[in-house]
Structure formats: C-alpha cells, structure tokens
Amino acid sequence: MEYQSFTLQWHITHRCNLRCRHCYQDDYTAFESRADMERVLDQFSALLDAYQSHGHLNVTGGEPLTHPDLFWLLRQARERGLTTGVLTNGTLLGVREAKLLRACGVSYVQISLDGCEKTHEQIRGKGSFQRAVSGVHALKSQGLFTSISFTAQKNNRRELRRLARVCGDLGVDKLWFDRVVIPADEDSEGLSLSASEYRRLCNTAAALNRRGKVFCGRALQFLPCQNKQVYRCAAGGDLLVVLANGDVMPCRRLPLVIGNVKETDLLTLHRDSPLMRTLRETPVPQACAACQYAGCCRGGAKCIAFAREGRFDIADPDCPLLH
C-alpha cells in the first residue's frame, strides 16, 4: 500500500485555556513529554518509509501553545523533512510566538473563529474573540499563511457571511467550515445542524466560494459548488490521530480508539487494526450507489453518520441528494 501524502494530527496536550461549548475533550490534564514525542516521531517516520509517503504533521491540543515543548517539536519535525501546521484557538498568539512559528517553518496556522464577536464568545468565552483576532494580526505581521476554521452549529449557522467579511478585512488567507459533530445521545443543547440547515449553509458557502471568500472542500460542500472540489473521508486511509495520552484514532471526530503508541507502533496500528481495515474496505453505501459522485465522495463524512446512527457504513445523513 502506498500513499502520496500522509497526515498525522497530533494532540500534544489536552490542556486548554478555554472551555468551548462543543469541545470534544473531557480530560484537560494529559500532555506529551519529550520522550513521548520522540517515540511518536520515530513511529511516524517508520510509517512514512513503509508507505513511501510524504508526511505532514498537524499539531493541536487542547491548546498547543500551552505546551512548553511545542516549538522544540516543530523544529524536530522540520529536521525529519515533515511539513507542519498548528491548529490553535489563537488567544495565546503574540508577535513573539508568531516569530517562533515562522522560524520553525510551519506551513500554516489555523485559528478557530465561530462567528463574529458576540456569537464567538457565547461559544468560547468572554474576551476570546479579540484575543484570537490579535493572534491573526501577529501571524500576518510575520507573513504566515493564516487559516480560519468555523465550526457550524445551531447558534452560529447564520454567521458565515459576516465572518467572511471580517476575515477579508483581517487579510486571512483561507476561511473554511465544518459541522459540529456530537453523538446524538450527548447533544443535550441541540447544537447539531439539521440536514436542511446544513444544506442552506452549504448554499451560502457556495455563493461566497464563487467570490473567493470561503473554501468548500469538506463533506458535501462541493455539491452546490459545481464539483470544483470533491471530498472523500480520510478515516482509515491517509490520516491518523494521536491523543496526548498516546491513544490512536482514525479521525478525531470518529471517537473510536484503535490502540496506543506506547504499546503498538503507528504502522502496525494503521496496517493491521481491524477497524482501520474495515474503514478502508467499507463499500459505497447502497443509498449512494446510483449517485454520480459515489466513486469519489463514497458516502460523505463517516463521523456524522456514526454520531447520528452509531455506524459509519451508511450515507452521510445530511446529504441533500438523499432527501
């Protein structure tokens, strides 16, 4: 098996200075030591050698800037020939941190903004918006590629157009969005979008995409964009996630642990895990068989299907072509 490129999303810490309403974390204590980091880097390098693949490392948390060895890790990754990105809430980013990120050669930094100030702070806490915007300014002052991630949910679904204007004013390089993923039996606040709400959001994004305002490269977003980008879920394929306690998952939003790097190496877990094999070999859902996008989309986002129905071998329940 070969992959042209392979991505490791590494949650180097579960520590975070915010408590966002839709957060996946239920533990805010674990973090990787340097010895743990070296182990994971060695394992990732071995996986890339086996698959003859280029490697990309996305470093996140928790909040990665709370980890004292973040910049050390980024330098180590660069020395191994990996490209890197950092996913952050942006609130701890100043010019000093931006300069260090630039010196480490990161390809991009992603900051989360979940709407304009009032809405964002309802989700992420008072003062978090202006601190994140300050982080954007710091990144742009150092010429770093800056991406904004918008997590769409019930209480911010109408904010995308306004946020696109804000991002334009800030000089952001890329704005993209995705749906909040919460298991149906845990969504006590009703944050998940309905299929019709997601369809309307995708239509709004498509209009903004045609003006170069929003990147529509995620599940089902390509449909109103006239097939410019066709998404295919990477779970089971060229993606692995490592958590700060060493647990390994096929995707952070698909909450299924396949093992732990302290017990089994990444290559073995990716290649031999029954769950990973099932994810790779799962056929196109029957409901999608006649769709013109079936061969590339292959059913949409497995994490959404799993959150709603407890299984990932069915079509993304938000797909407008099914309704």
XYZ file of N, CA, C and O in Angstrom, residues 158-259:
408
model
N -25.898 31.223 10.965
C -26.170 32.380 10.097
C -25.016 33.388 10.084
O -25.133 34.462 9.499
N -23.904 33.045 10.713
C -22.802 33.994 10.885
C -21.747 33.916 9.781
O -20.847 34.756 9.735
N -21.813 32.910 8.900
C -20.719 32.682 7.968
C -20.484 33.880 7.044
O -19.333 34.262 6.799
N -21.536 34.476 6.536
C -21.370 35.603 5.612
C -20.687 36.788 6.305
O -19.763 37.401 5.759
N -21.128 37.091 7.527
C -20.499 38.185 8.281
C -19.055 37.857 8.625
O -18.177 38.721 8.555
N -18.811 36.610 9.004
C -17.441 36.220 9.347
C -16.532 36.315 8.129
O -15.358 36.692 8.251
N -17.053 35.992 6.954
C -16.250 36.111 5.730
C -15.802 37.545 5.511
O -14.662 37.791 5.075
N -16.684 38.505 5.813
C -16.299 39.917 5.684
C -15.199 40.274 6.680
O -14.245 40.985 6.349
N -15.331 39.776 7.912
C -14.311 40.028 8.935
C -12.972 39.453 8.488
O -11.928 40.117 8.591
N -12.997 38.236 7.979
C -11.760 37.586 7.538
C -11.126 38.348 6.373
O -9.899 38.454 6.283
N -11.964 38.879 5.494
C -11.435 39.693 4.402
C -10.732 40.934 4.918
O -9.647 41.294 4.456
N -11.333 41.572 5.912
C -10.729 42.771 6.497
C -9.411 42.444 7.201
O -8.488 43.271 7.222
N -9.317 41.239 7.775
C -8.117 40.838 8.505
C -7.003 40.355 7.578
O -5.869 40.163 8.028
N -7.328 40.116 6.312
C -6.332 39.592 5.388
C -6.076 38.106 5.550
O -4.995 37.599 5.195
N -7.073 37.398 6.072
C -6.951 35.948 6.253
C -6.782 35.269 4.898
O -7.408 35.651 3.906
N -5.954 34.241 4.850
C -5.676 33.551 3.591
C -6.736 32.521 3.226
O -6.949 32.241 2.047
N -7.397 31.953 4.225
C -8.364 30.893 3.942
C -9.390 30.833 5.061
O -9.037 30.879 6.240
N -10.661 30.749 4.697
C -11.756 30.516 5.641
C -12.468 29.253 5.210
O -12.876 29.129 4.057
N -12.584 28.300 6.117
C -13.310 27.070 5.799
C -14.218 26.727 6.980
O -14.080 27.291 8.064
N -15.145 25.813 6.772
C -16.078 25.478 7.838
C -16.372 23.988 7.820
O -16.138 23.277 6.847
N -16.871 23.531 8.948
C -17.331 22.159 9.072
C -18.456 22.108 10.091
O -18.662 23.064 10.851
N -19.163 20.996 10.117
C -20.250 20.822 11.072
C -19.723 20.392 12.434
O -18.738 19.662 12.530
N -20.392 20.834 13.499
C -20.107 20.278 14.805
C -20.519 18.807 14.793
O -21.511 18.431 14.144
N -19.724 17.970 15.447
C -20.019 16.535 15.500
C -20.185 16.133 16.956
O -19.211 16.087 17.717
N -21.425 15.873 17.349
C -21.739 15.463 18.719
C -22.638 14.233 18.642
O -23.649 14.252 17.927
N -22.313 13.154 19.353
C -23.203 11.987 19.347
C -24.630 12.390 19.710
O -24.840 13.229 20.605
N -25.592 11.794 19.032
C -26.994 12.198 19.201
C -27.448 12.137 20.655
O -28.186 13.010 21.124
N -26.988 11.119 21.402
C -27.436 10.977 22.783
C -26.693 11.891 23.746
O -26.996 11.916 24.944
N -25.707 12.658 23.247
C -24.964 13.590 24.098
C -25.242 15.048 23.746
O -24.755 15.945 24.428
N -26.028 15.288 22.722
C -26.273 16.652 22.265
C -27.432 17.270 23.032
O -28.490 17.596 22.472
N -27.228 17.458 24.330
C -28.302 17.941 25.200
C -28.708 19.379 24.883
O -29.846 19.776 25.152
N -27.779 20.167 24.308
C -28.088 21.557 23.956
C -28.650 21.691 22.548
O -28.995 22.798 22.128
N -28.734 20.590 21.811
C -29.267 20.651 20.455
C -28.413 21.482 19.518
O -28.932 22.253 18.707
N -27.079 21.332 19.598
C -26.173 22.137 18.788
C -26.041 21.649 17.352
O -25.666 22.409 16.464
N -26.316 20.368 17.109
C -26.120 19.810 15.771
C -27.096 20.417 14.769
O -28.257 20.681 15.081
N -26.610 20.619 13.547
C -27.455 21.144 12.480
C -28.365 20.050 11.934
O -28.003 18.877 11.897
N -29.529 20.443 11.469
C -30.379 19.526 10.717
C -29.863 19.461 9.283
O -29.054 20.295 8.852
N -30.339 18.487 8.540
C -29.918 18.349 7.140
C -30.281 19.599 6.339
O -29.497 20.071 5.509
N -31.464 20.162 6.590
C -31.879 21.346 5.835
C -31.035 22.562 6.220
O -30.699 23.392 5.366
N -30.681 22.689 7.488
C -29.834 23.801 7.919
C -28.449 23.694 7.304
O -27.859 24.699 6.877
N -27.917 22.483 7.257
C -26.603 22.308 6.648
C -26.655 22.590 5.150
O -25.732 23.196 4.583
N -27.739 22.198 4.491
C -27.871 22.467 3.063
C -27.895 23.970 2.796
O -27.218 24.452 1.874
N -28.641 24.717 3.618
C -28.681 26.173 3.437
C -27.302 26.794 3.685
O -26.888 27.717 2.966
N -26.579 26.272 4.677
C -25.238 26.779 4.952
C -24.309 26.510 3.775
O -23.515 27.374 3.381
N -24.396 25.321 3.206
C -23.568 24.986 2.038
C -23.897 25.888 0.853
O -22.998 26.281 0.103
N -25.165 26.202 0.673
C -25.541 27.102 -0.417
C -24.971 28.507 -0.192
O -24.484 29.154 -1.132
N -25.018 28.975 1.053
C -24.403 30.275 1.380
C -22.907 30.224 1.105
O -22.328 31.144 0.508
N -22.261 29.144 1.555
C -20.816 28.997 1.351
C -20.465 28.935 -0.127
O -19.436 29.469 -0.550
N -21.314 28.287 -0.919
C -21.044 28.175 -2.358
C -21.041 29.550 -3.011
O -20.196 29.844 -3.861
N -21.995 30.410 -2.604
C -22.027 31.769 -3.147
C -20.766 32.532 -2.758
O -20.183 33.257 -3.570
N -20.331 32.354 -1.519
C -19.102 33.009 -1.058
C -17.873 32.402 -1.726
O -16.897 33.096 -2.021
N -17.926 31.102 -1.970
C -16.813 30.417 -2.635
C -16.574 30.966 -4.032
O -15.428 31.142 -4.464
N -17.659 31.259 -4.755
C -17.532 31.777 -6.116
C -16.881 33.166 -6.131
O -16.342 33.583 -7.153
N -16.916 33.842 -4.988
C -16.258 35.145 -4.868
C -14.925 35.033 -4.146
O -14.317 36.034 -3.776
N -14.466 33.797 -3.933
C -13.172 33.573 -3.315
C -13.142 33.828 -1.829
O -12.075 34.060 -1.250
N -14.293 33.757 -1.155
C -14.370 34.093 0.262
C -14.295 32.892 1.192
O -13.853 33.013 2.335
N -14.789 31.735 0.747
C -14.844 30.547 1.598
C -14.362 29.331 0.809
O -14.753 29.144 -0.348
N -13.525 28.525 1.446
C -13.071 27.278 0.842
C -14.094 26.193 1.155
O -14.437 25.965 2.314
N -14.600 25.534 0.119
C -15.623 24.499 0.296
C -15.040 23.142 -0.089
O -15.357 22.600 -1.155
N -14.195 22.593 0.757
C -13.544 21.332 0.433
C -13.850 20.221 1.404
O -13.099 19.252 1.505
N -14.942 20.330 2.152
C -15.283 19.300 3.124
C -16.519 18.536 2.669
O -17.060 18.778 1.596
N -16.990 17.630 3.502
C -18.040 16.705 3.087
C -19.308 17.423 2.651
O -19.846 18.246 3.378
N -19.766 17.110 1.448
C -20.998 17.582 0.819
C -20.953 19.046 0.410
O -21.842 19.514 -0.291
N -19.939 19.775 0.829
C -19.873 21.195 0.483
C -19.647 21.406 -1.009
O -19.978 22.459 -1.542
N -19.087 20.396 -1.667
C -18.802 20.518 -3.095
C -20.078 20.504 -3.935
O -20.075 20.977 -5.079
N -21.174 19.983 -3.412
C -22.374 19.777 -4.226
C -22.915 21.072 -4.834
O -23.189 21.126 -6.035
N -23.089 22.149 -4.044
C -23.566 23.391 -4.674
C -22.447 24.189 -5.345
O -22.710 25.248 -5.903
N -21.202 23.682 -5.280
C -20.068 24.403 -5.887
C -19.708 23.857 -7.260
O -18.595 24.055 -7.744
N -20.615 23.105 -7.857
C -20.436 22.598 -9.223
C -19.182 21.732 -9.341
O -18.422 21.816 -10.308
N -18.977 20.896 -8.295
C -17.961 19.844 -8.356
C -16.535 20.368 -8.503
O -15.683 19.725 -9.095
N -16.241 21.530 -7.949
C -14.879 22.034 -8.015
C -13.945 21.259 -7.089
O -12.779 21.063 -7.376
N -14.452 20.869 -5.942
C -13.700 20.040 -5.013
C -14.618 18.938 -4.531
O -15.728 19.198 -4.082
N -14.152 17.709 -4.607
C -14.955 16.580 -4.153
C -14.254 15.941 -2.962
O -13.141 15.440 -3.071
N -14.906 15.959 -1.836
C -14.360 15.457 -0.591
C -14.473 13.935 -0.520
O -15.441 13.348 -0.985
N -13.472 13.325 0.105
C -13.555 11.916 0.436
C -13.014 11.737 1.852
O -11.910 12.179 2.160
N -13.788 11.124 2.712
C -13.405 10.928 4.105
C -12.081 10.171 4.182
O -11.900 9.136 3.537
N -11.131 10.707 4.980
C -9.786 10.125 5.068
C -9.655 9.079 6.171
O -8.594 8.463 6.304
N -10.694 8.879 6.981
C -10.614 7.917 8.083
C -10.341 6.509 7.548
O -11.059 6.016 6.686
N -9.296 5.897 8.072
C -8.896 4.570 7.614
C -7.855 4.608 6.529
O -7.216 3.598 6.234
N -7.661 5.797 5.899
C -6.723 5.940 4.798
C -5.470 6.685 5.208
O -4.692 6.210 6.043
N -5.283 7.875 4.643
C -4.024 8.603 4.822
C -4.069 9.587 5.990
O -3.497 10.666 5.936
N -4.740 9.205 7.061
C -4.859 10.040 8.243
C -4.822 9.178 9.495
O -5.426 8.100 9.541
N -4.085 9.647 10.513
C -4.153 9.068 11.850
C -4.153 10.208 12.856
O -3.613 11.288 12.596
N -4.731 9.952 14.007
C -4.773 10.927 15.097
C -4.146 10.297 16.328
O -4.446 9.157 16.677
N -3.249 11.043 16.971
C -2.668 10.617 18.246
C -3.068 11.619 19.317
O -2.874 12.829 19.147
N -3.632 11.118 20.418
C -4.016 11.969 21.530
C -2.865 12.093 22.525
O -1.879 11.351 22.457
N -3.006 13.003 23.478
C -1.918 13.302 24.408
C -1.621 12.156 25.366
O -0.552 12.121 25.969
N -2.534 11.215 25.514
C -2.260 10.046 26.341
C -1.729 8.864 25.528
O -1.547 7.774 26.057
N -1.505 9.099 24.219
C -0.975 8.056 23.348
C -2.015 7.278 22.579
O -1.668 6.486 21.692
N -3.283 7.463 22.873
C -4.332 6.757 22.134
C -4.325 7.171 20.665
O -4.062 8.330 20.336
N -4.646 6.224 19.802
C -4.650 6.456 18.359
C -6.065 6.251 17.824
O -6.753 5.295 18.197
N -6.494 7.153 16.943
C -7.830 7.108 16.369
C -7.734 7.303 14.857
O -6.787 7.928 14.369
N -8.700 6.816 14.100
C -8.706 7.049 12.651
C -9.045 8.495 12.294
O -8.678 8.981 11.229
N -9.735 9.202 13.183
C -10.138 10.596 12.992
C -10.577 11.112 14.348
O -11.197 10.353 15.117
N -10.274 12.357 14.659
C -10.648 12.875 15.981
C -12.151 12.948 16.150
O -12.670 12.873 17.272
N -12.857 13.113 15.060
C -14.309 13.251 15.147
C -15.027 11.909 15.045
O -16.249 11.850 15.134
N -14.258 10.840 14.847
C -14.800 9.484 14.865
C -14.227 8.814 16.112
O -13.125 8.279 16.084
N -14.933 8.861 17.237
C -14.357 8.557 18.550
C -14.176 7.057 18.814
O -14.778 6.477 19.724
N -13.297 6.446 18.031
C -13.011 5.022 18.145
C -11.504 4.838 18.275
O -10.755 5.188 17.366
N -11.056 4.317 19.402
C -9.629 4.142 19.664
C -9.172 2.799 19.118
O -9.788 1.759 19.397
N -8.092 2.799 18.328
C -7.592 1.553 17.736
C -6.368 1.007 18.464
O -5.925 -0.107 18.169
N -5.818 1.767 19.413
C -4.649 1.307 20.144
C -3.931 2.473 20.778
O -4.463 3.583 20.845
